[in-house]
PDB file of C-alpha atoms in Angstrom:
ATOM      1  CA  MET S 701     174.460 -31.660 159.096  1.00 86.00           C
ATOM      2  CA  SER S 702     174.368 -35.869 160.807  1.00 95.00           C
ATOM      3  CA  HIS S 703     171.640 -37.765 160.552  1.00 97.00           C
ATOM      4  CA  LEU S 704     170.159 -41.255 161.446  1.00 97.00           C
ATOM      5  CA  THR S 705     167.023 -42.137 160.327  1.00 97.00           C
ATOM      6  CA  VAL S 706     166.403 -46.145 160.972  1.00 97.00           C
ATOM      7  CA  TYR S 707     163.204 -48.557 158.390  1.00 97.00           C
ATOM      8  CA  LEU S 708     162.607 -51.122 159.147  1.00 97.00           C
ATOM      9  CA  GLU S 709     163.805 -53.750 156.518  1.00 97.00           C
ATOM     10  CA  ASN S 710     161.120 -53.244 153.955  1.00 95.00           C
ATOM     11  CA  ASP S 711     159.139 -49.994 154.204  1.00 95.00           C
ATOM     12  CA  ALA S 712     162.098 -46.962 152.674  1.00 94.00           C
ATOM     13  CA  HIS S 713     158.908 -44.555 152.611  1.00 92.00           C
ATOM     14  CA  ARG S 714     158.315 -44.052 156.910  1.00 93.00           C
ATOM     15  CA  PRO S 715     160.406 -44.078 158.974  1.00 96.00           C
ATOM     16  CA  GLU S 716     160.875 -45.472 163.347  1.00 96.00           C
ATOM     17  CA  LEU S 717     162.728 -43.070 163.910  1.00 96.00           C
ATOM     18  CA  SER S 718     164.630 -39.152 162.759  1.00 96.00           C
ATOM     19  CA  THR S 719     167.455 -37.665 164.479  1.00 97.00           C
ATOM     20  CA  ALA S 720     170.394 -35.329 164.186  1.00 97.00           C
ATOM     21  CA  ASP S 721     171.001 -35.121 168.242  1.00 97.00           C
ATOM     22  CA  PRO S 722     174.857 -36.377 168.099  1.00 95.00           C
ATOM     23  CA  ALA S 723     174.102 -37.927 171.344  1.00 96.00           C
ATOM     24  CA  LEU S 724     170.971 -40.132 170.867  1.00 97.00           C
ATOM     25  CA  MET S 725     172.483 -40.988 166.980  1.00 97.00           C
ATOM     26  CA  THR S 726     175.840 -42.254 168.944  1.00 97.00           C
ATOM     27  CA  GLY S 727     174.150 -44.489 171.669  1.00 97.00           C
ATOM     28  CA  HIS S 728     171.535 -45.784 168.694  1.00 95.00           C
ATOM     29  CA  LEU S 729     174.506 -46.266 166.641  1.00 98.00           C
ATOM     30  CA  ALA S 730     176.126 -48.403 169.448  1.00 97.00           C
ATOM     31  CA  HIS S 731     172.754 -49.614 170.432  1.00 95.00           C
ATOM     32  CA  ASN S 732     173.421 -52.233 167.544  1.00 94.00           C
ATOM     33  CA  GLY S 733     177.208 -52.326 167.165  1.00 95.00           C
ATOM     34  CA  ILE S 734     177.861 -49.578 165.074  1.00 97.00           C
ATOM     35  CA  LEU S 735     180.790 -46.517 166.843  1.00 97.00           C
ATOM     36  CA  PHE S 736     179.943 -43.509 166.018  1.00 97.00           C
ATOM     37  CA  GLU S 737     181.479 -40.893 167.333  1.00 96.00           C
ATOM     38  CA  ARG S 738     181.835 -36.717 166.896  1.00 94.00           C
ATOM     39  CA  TRP S 739     185.983 -35.461 166.445  1.00 91.00           C
ATOM     40  CA  ALA S 740     186.473 -32.246 165.588  1.00 88.00           C
ATOM     41  CA  ALA S 741     187.425 -31.774 161.785  1.00 86.00           C
ATOM     42  CA  ASP S 742     188.717 -27.606 162.052  1.00 86.00           C
ATOM     43  CA  VAL S 743     191.850 -28.465 159.941  1.00 86.00           C
ATOM     44  CA  PRO S 744     190.593 -25.511 156.741  1.00 85.00           C
ATOM     45  CA  LEU S 745     192.573 -27.944 153.859  1.00 87.00           C
ATOM     46  CA  PRO S 746     193.200 -26.123 150.348  1.00 85.00           C
ATOM     47  CA  ALA S 747     191.765 -27.769 147.655  1.00 81.00           C
ATOM     48  CA  SER S 748     194.333 -28.893 146.288  1.00 84.00           C
ATOM     49  CA  ALA S 749     195.829 -30.281 150.265  1.00 89.00           C
ATOM     50  CA  ASP S 750     197.051 -34.219 149.401  1.00 92.00           C
ATOM     51  CA  GLY S 751     196.915 -37.282 150.964  1.00 94.00           C
ATOM     52  CA  ALA S 752     199.352 -36.726 153.581  1.00 95.00           C
ATOM     53  CA  THR S 753     198.706 -33.021 154.141  1.00 94.00           C
ATOM     54  CA  VAL S 754     195.416 -34.184 154.974  1.00 95.00           C
ATOM     55  CA  LEU S 755     196.913 -37.152 157.456  1.00 96.00           C
ATOM     56  CA  ALA S 756     199.617 -34.931 159.122  1.00 94.00           C
ATOM     57  CA  ALA S 757     196.617 -32.580 159.634  1.00 93.00           C
ATOM     58  CA  TYR S 758     195.132 -35.289 161.665  1.00 94.00           C
ATOM     59  CA  ALA S 759     197.508 -37.106 163.435  1.00 94.00           C
ATOM     60  CA  ASP S 760     196.972 -37.220 167.148  1.00 93.00           C
ATOM     61  CA  PRO S 761     193.489 -38.624 166.714  1.00 93.00           C
ATOM     62  CA  ILE S 762     194.297 -41.137 163.892  1.00 95.00           C
ATOM     63  CA  GLU S 763     196.462 -42.042 165.946  1.00 95.00           C
ATOM     64  CA  ARG S 764     194.201 -42.668 169.258  1.00 94.00           C
ATOM     65  CA  LEU S 765     192.197 -44.675 166.966  1.00 94.00           C
ATOM     66  CA  LYS S 766     194.644 -46.784 165.422  1.00 93.00           C
ATOM     67  CA  ALA S 767     196.068 -47.804 168.955  1.00 93.00           C
ATOM     68  CA  ALA S 768     192.349 -48.493 169.892  1.00 93.00           C
ATOM     69  CA  ARG S 769     190.568 -49.700 167.114  1.00 91.00           C
ATOM     70  CA  ARG S 770     194.420 -51.878 165.773  1.00 89.00           C
ATOM     71  CA  TYR S 771     194.018 -50.379 163.045  1.00 92.00           C
ATOM     72  CA  ARG S 772     197.146 -50.958 161.016  1.00 91.00           C
ATOM     73  CA  THR S 773     197.335 -48.848 158.203  1.00 92.00           C
ATOM     74  CA  VAL S 774     195.164 -45.272 156.589  1.00 94.00           C
ATOM     75  CA  ASP S 775     194.643 -43.495 153.843  1.00 94.00           C
ATOM     76  CA  VAL S 776     192.819 -40.533 152.254  1.00 95.00           C
ATOM     77  CA  VAL S 777     190.485 -40.259 149.703  1.00 93.00           C
ATOM     78  CA  ARG S 778     189.036 -37.039 148.519  1.00 93.00           C
ATOM     79  CA  VAL S 779     186.165 -37.372 145.384  1.00 93.00           C
ATOM     80  CA  THR S 780     184.433 -34.335 143.255  1.00 91.00           C
ATOM     81  CA  PRO S 781     182.209 -34.027 141.266  1.00 91.00           C
ATOM     82  CA  GLN S 782     185.302 -34.005 139.020  1.00 91.00           C
ATOM     83  CA  THR S 783     187.057 -37.075 140.548  1.00 92.00           C
ATOM     84  CA  GLU S 784     187.529 -38.813 137.444  1.00 94.00           C
ATOM     85  CA  GLY S 785     185.251 -42.161 137.210  1.00 94.00           C
ATOM     86  CA  VAL S 786     182.941 -40.723 139.473  1.00 94.00           C
ATOM     87  CA  ALA S 787     179.603 -42.255 138.482  1.00 93.00           C
ATOM     88  CA  ASP S 788     181.652 -45.375 137.831  1.00 93.00           C
ATOM     89  CA  LEU S 789     182.756 -45.090 141.688  1.00 91.00           C
ATOM     90  CA  ARG S 790     179.721 -44.292 143.102  1.00 93.00           C
ATOM     91  CA  ALA S 791     177.783 -47.297 141.341  1.00 92.00           C
ATOM     92  CA  LYS S 792     180.758 -49.111 142.824  1.00 90.00           C
ATOM     93  CA  PHE S 793     179.019 -49.259 146.589  1.00 92.00           C
ATOM     94  CA  LEU S 794     175.457 -48.295 145.700  1.00 95.00           C
ATOM     95  CA  ASP S 795     175.211 -52.518 145.616  1.00 95.00           C
ATOM     96  CA  GLU S 796     174.510 -54.232 150.116  1.00 97.00           C
ATOM     97  CA  HIS S 797     177.581 -55.309 150.275  1.00 97.00           C
ATOM     98  CA  THR S 798     179.874 -56.746 153.303  1.00 96.00           C
ATOM     99  CA  HIS S 799     183.527 -56.773 154.121  1.00 94.00           C
ATOM    100  CA  ASP S 800     186.164 -59.039 156.551  1.00 92.00           C
ATOM    101  CA  GLU S 801     186.837 -56.469 158.426  1.00 92.00           C
ATOM    102  CA  ASP S 802     185.161 -53.341 159.679  1.00 93.00           C
ATOM    103  CA  GLU S 803     185.151 -50.222 157.413  1.00 94.00           C
ATOM    104  CA  ALA S 804     185.886 -47.349 159.313  1.00 95.00           C
ATOM    105  CA  ARG S 805     186.645 -43.859 158.133  1.00 96.00           C
ATOM    106  CA  PHE S 806     186.269 -39.905 159.789  1.00 96.00           C
ATOM    107  CA  PHE S 807     184.993 -37.542 157.640  1.00 96.00           C
ATOM    108  CA  VAL S 808     187.064 -34.117 157.477  1.00 95.00           C
ATOM    109  CA  GLU S 809     185.026 -32.089 154.032  1.00 93.00           C
ATOM    110  CA  GLY S 810     181.890 -33.167 152.477  1.00 94.00           C
ATOM    111  CA  ALA S 811     179.108 -35.508 153.479  1.00 96.00           C
ATOM    112  CA  GLY S 812     178.011 -38.935 152.411  1.00 97.00           C
ATOM    113  CA  ALA S 813     175.110 -41.683 153.239  1.00 97.00           C
ATOM    114  CA  PHE S 814     175.883 -45.485 154.888  1.00 98.00           C
ATOM    115  CA  HIS S 815     172.806 -47.690 155.352  1.00 98.00           C
ATOM    116  CA  ILE S 816     173.779 -50.262 157.035  1.00 98.00           C
ATOM    117  CA  HIS S 817     171.610 -53.741 157.198  1.00 98.00           C
ATOM    118  CA  VAL S 818     171.104 -54.469 160.482  1.00 96.00           C
ATOM    119  CA  SER S 819     168.388 -56.989 162.131  1.00 92.00           C
ATOM    120  CA  ASN S 820     166.094 -56.601 160.559  1.00 96.00           C
ATOM    121  CA  ARG S 821     165.872 -52.481 160.102  1.00 97.00           C
ATOM    122  CA  VAL S 822     168.086 -49.752 157.471  1.00 98.00           C
ATOM    123  CA  PHE S 823     169.989 -47.277 159.285  1.00 98.00           C
ATOM    124  CA  ARG S 824     171.085 -44.175 156.779  1.00 97.00           C
ATOM    125  CA  VAL S 825     173.538 -42.124 158.443  1.00 98.00           C
ATOM    126  CA  VAL S 826     174.906 -39.228 156.582  1.00 97.00           C
ATOM    127  CA  CYS S 827     177.957 -38.267 157.652  1.00 97.00           C
ATOM    128  CA  GLU S 828     179.577 -35.284 157.359  1.00 96.00           C
ATOM    129  CA  ALA S 829     183.405 -33.097 159.375  1.00 94.00           C
ATOM    130  CA  GLY S 830     183.802 -33.990 161.894  1.00 95.00           C
ATOM    131  CA  ASP S 831     181.741 -37.965 161.531  1.00 97.00           C
ATOM    132  CA  LEU S 832     183.515 -41.198 162.882  1.00 97.00           C
ATOM    133  CA  LEU S 833     182.514 -44.384 161.398  1.00 98.00           C
ATOM    134  CA  SER S 834     182.980 -48.177 161.784  1.00 96.00           C
ATOM    135  CA  VAL S 835     180.635 -50.152 160.433  1.00 97.00           C
ATOM    136  CA  PRO S 836     181.664 -53.358 162.191  1.00 96.00           C
ATOM    137  CA  ALA S 837     182.879 -56.774 159.913  1.00 94.00           C
ATOM    138  CA  GLY S 838     180.365 -58.325 158.017  1.00 95.00           C
ATOM    139  CA  THR S 839     178.163 -56.002 158.454  1.00 97.00           C
ATOM    140  CA  PRO S 840     175.950 -55.777 155.344  1.00 98.00           C
ATOM    141  CA  HIS S 841     175.786 -52.059 153.817  1.00 98.00           C
ATOM    142  CA  TRP S 842     176.103 -49.581 151.293  1.00 98.00           C
ATOM    143  CA  PHE S 843     177.327 -46.173 150.648  1.00 97.00           C
ATOM    144  CA  ASP S 844     176.058 -43.155 148.565  1.00 97.00           C
ATOM    145  CA  MET S 845     177.478 -40.365 148.064  1.00 96.00           C
ATOM    146  CA  GLY S 846     175.656 -38.630 145.903  1.00 94.00           C
ATOM    147  CA  ARG S 847     175.294 -37.473 141.977  1.00 92.00           C
ATOM    148  CA  GLN S 848     177.182 -35.054 143.134  1.00 93.00           C
ATOM    149  CA  PRO S 849     180.436 -35.941 145.506  1.00 95.00           C
ATOM    150  CA  ARG S 850     182.320 -33.677 147.681  1.00 93.00           C
ATOM    151  CA  PHE S 851     183.839 -35.308 150.401  1.00 94.00           C
ATOM    152  CA  THR S 852     187.335 -36.312 152.280  1.00 94.00           C
ATOM    153  CA  THR S 853     187.267 -38.719 154.185  1.00 96.00           C
ATOM    154  CA  ILE S 854     190.465 -40.612 156.222  1.00 96.00           C
ATOM    155  CA  ARG S 855     189.908 -44.767 155.856  1.00 95.00           C
ATOM    156  CA  PHE S 856     191.468 -47.434 158.634  1.00 95.00           C
ATOM    157  CA  PHE S 857     192.371 -49.815 157.547  1.00 93.00           C
ATOM    158  CA  MET S 858     192.925 -53.764 159.931  1.00 89.00           C
ATOM    159  CA  LEU S 859     194.138 -55.308 156.967  1.00 81.00           C
ATOM    160  CA  ALA S 860     196.162 -55.045 154.489  1.00 73.00           C
ATOM    161  CA  ASN S 861     194.836 -54.935 151.039  1.00 73.00           C
ATOM    162  CA  GLY S 862     192.068 -53.553 153.159  1.00 73.00           C
ATOM    163  CA  TRP S 863     188.044 -53.700 152.817  1.00 77.00           C
ATOM    164  CA  VAL S 864     187.484 -55.735 149.984  1.00 84.00           C
ATOM    165  CA  ALA S 865     183.455 -55.584 148.573  1.00 88.00           C
ATOM    166  CA  ARG S 866     182.166 -59.133 149.078  1.00 93.00           C
ATOM    167  CA  PRO S 867     178.309 -58.627 147.108  1.00 95.00           C
ATOM    168  CA  THR S 868     175.549 -59.828 149.404  1.00 96.00           C
ATOM    169  CA  GLY S 869     173.312 -60.074 146.237  1.00 95.00           C
ATOM    170  CA  ASP S 870     170.067 -58.643 147.457  1.00 96.00           C
ATOM    171  CA  SER S 871     168.783 -55.872 146.288  1.00 95.00           C
ATOM    172  CA  ILE S 872     167.594 -53.461 148.880  1.00 97.00           C
ATOM    173  CA  ALA S 873     169.589 -51.061 147.948  1.00 96.00           C
ATOM    174  CA  ALA S 874     167.674 -50.392 145.163  1.00 95.00           C
ATOM    175  CA  ARG S 875     164.401 -49.912 147.175  1.00 95.00           C
ATOM    176  CA  PHE S 876     166.130 -46.909 149.801  1.00 95.00           C
ATOM    177  CA  PRO S 877     166.317 -43.304 148.326  1.00 91.00           C
ATOM    178  CA  PRO S 878     169.459 -41.760 146.539  1.00 93.00           C
ATOM    179  CA  PHE S 879     171.777 -39.294 149.034  1.00 94.00           C
ATOM    180  CA  GLU S 880     171.765 -36.121 147.364  1.00 85.00           C
ATOM    181  CA  THR S 881     173.739 -33.104 148.336  1.00 63.00           C
ATOM    182  CA  ALA S 882     173.139 -30.088 148.992  1.00 52.00           C
ATOM    183  CA  ALA S 883     175.531 -28.985 145.310  1.00 50.00           C
ATOM    184  CA  ALA S 884     173.692 -32.011 143.989  1.00 52.00           C
ATOM    185  CA  LYS S 885     169.442 -30.633 145.675  1.00 53.00           C
ATOM    186  CA  THR S 886     170.557 -26.958 144.124  1.00 41.00           C
ATOM    187  CA  ALA S 887     171.513 -28.145 140.964  1.00 46.00           C
TER     188      ALA S 887
END
């Protein structure tokens, strides 16, 4: 289930807010400049679906968002526990960083947790199938896919080279609890 937890940046143990209400999530995130929307993720995709198949299944909402937000390109990322180098891939995004453009993605399948560091707070947004999240350019954040990741996302880009992570050097991410997928909790 999609979920928002808001912490003071110096206290990862006592949340100020914890909610799964989509309207409250949308409003609270929008107040902080973060786009969160719920889309229908109701196209059944086989495990063997390639990026072109995923993009074709969601062509209409992709084109609407590209036009509305001036995104030029999209791609598809599918990560499972069997993905080659998955531990290194996870580690690559666990440190706080920024990008020169928005980080926007639509979750087609699975889940992951974004931690967004804004206004002396950390907004932990657990995204699942049907969630669109866009973190504004220059906003410090990190992404945790969990120890047993399983997700497919459509990523939206304004720049030809996509998101280039710029580490902030802040160790804040290490002070917050890791994201655990359902698969990791039962393992």
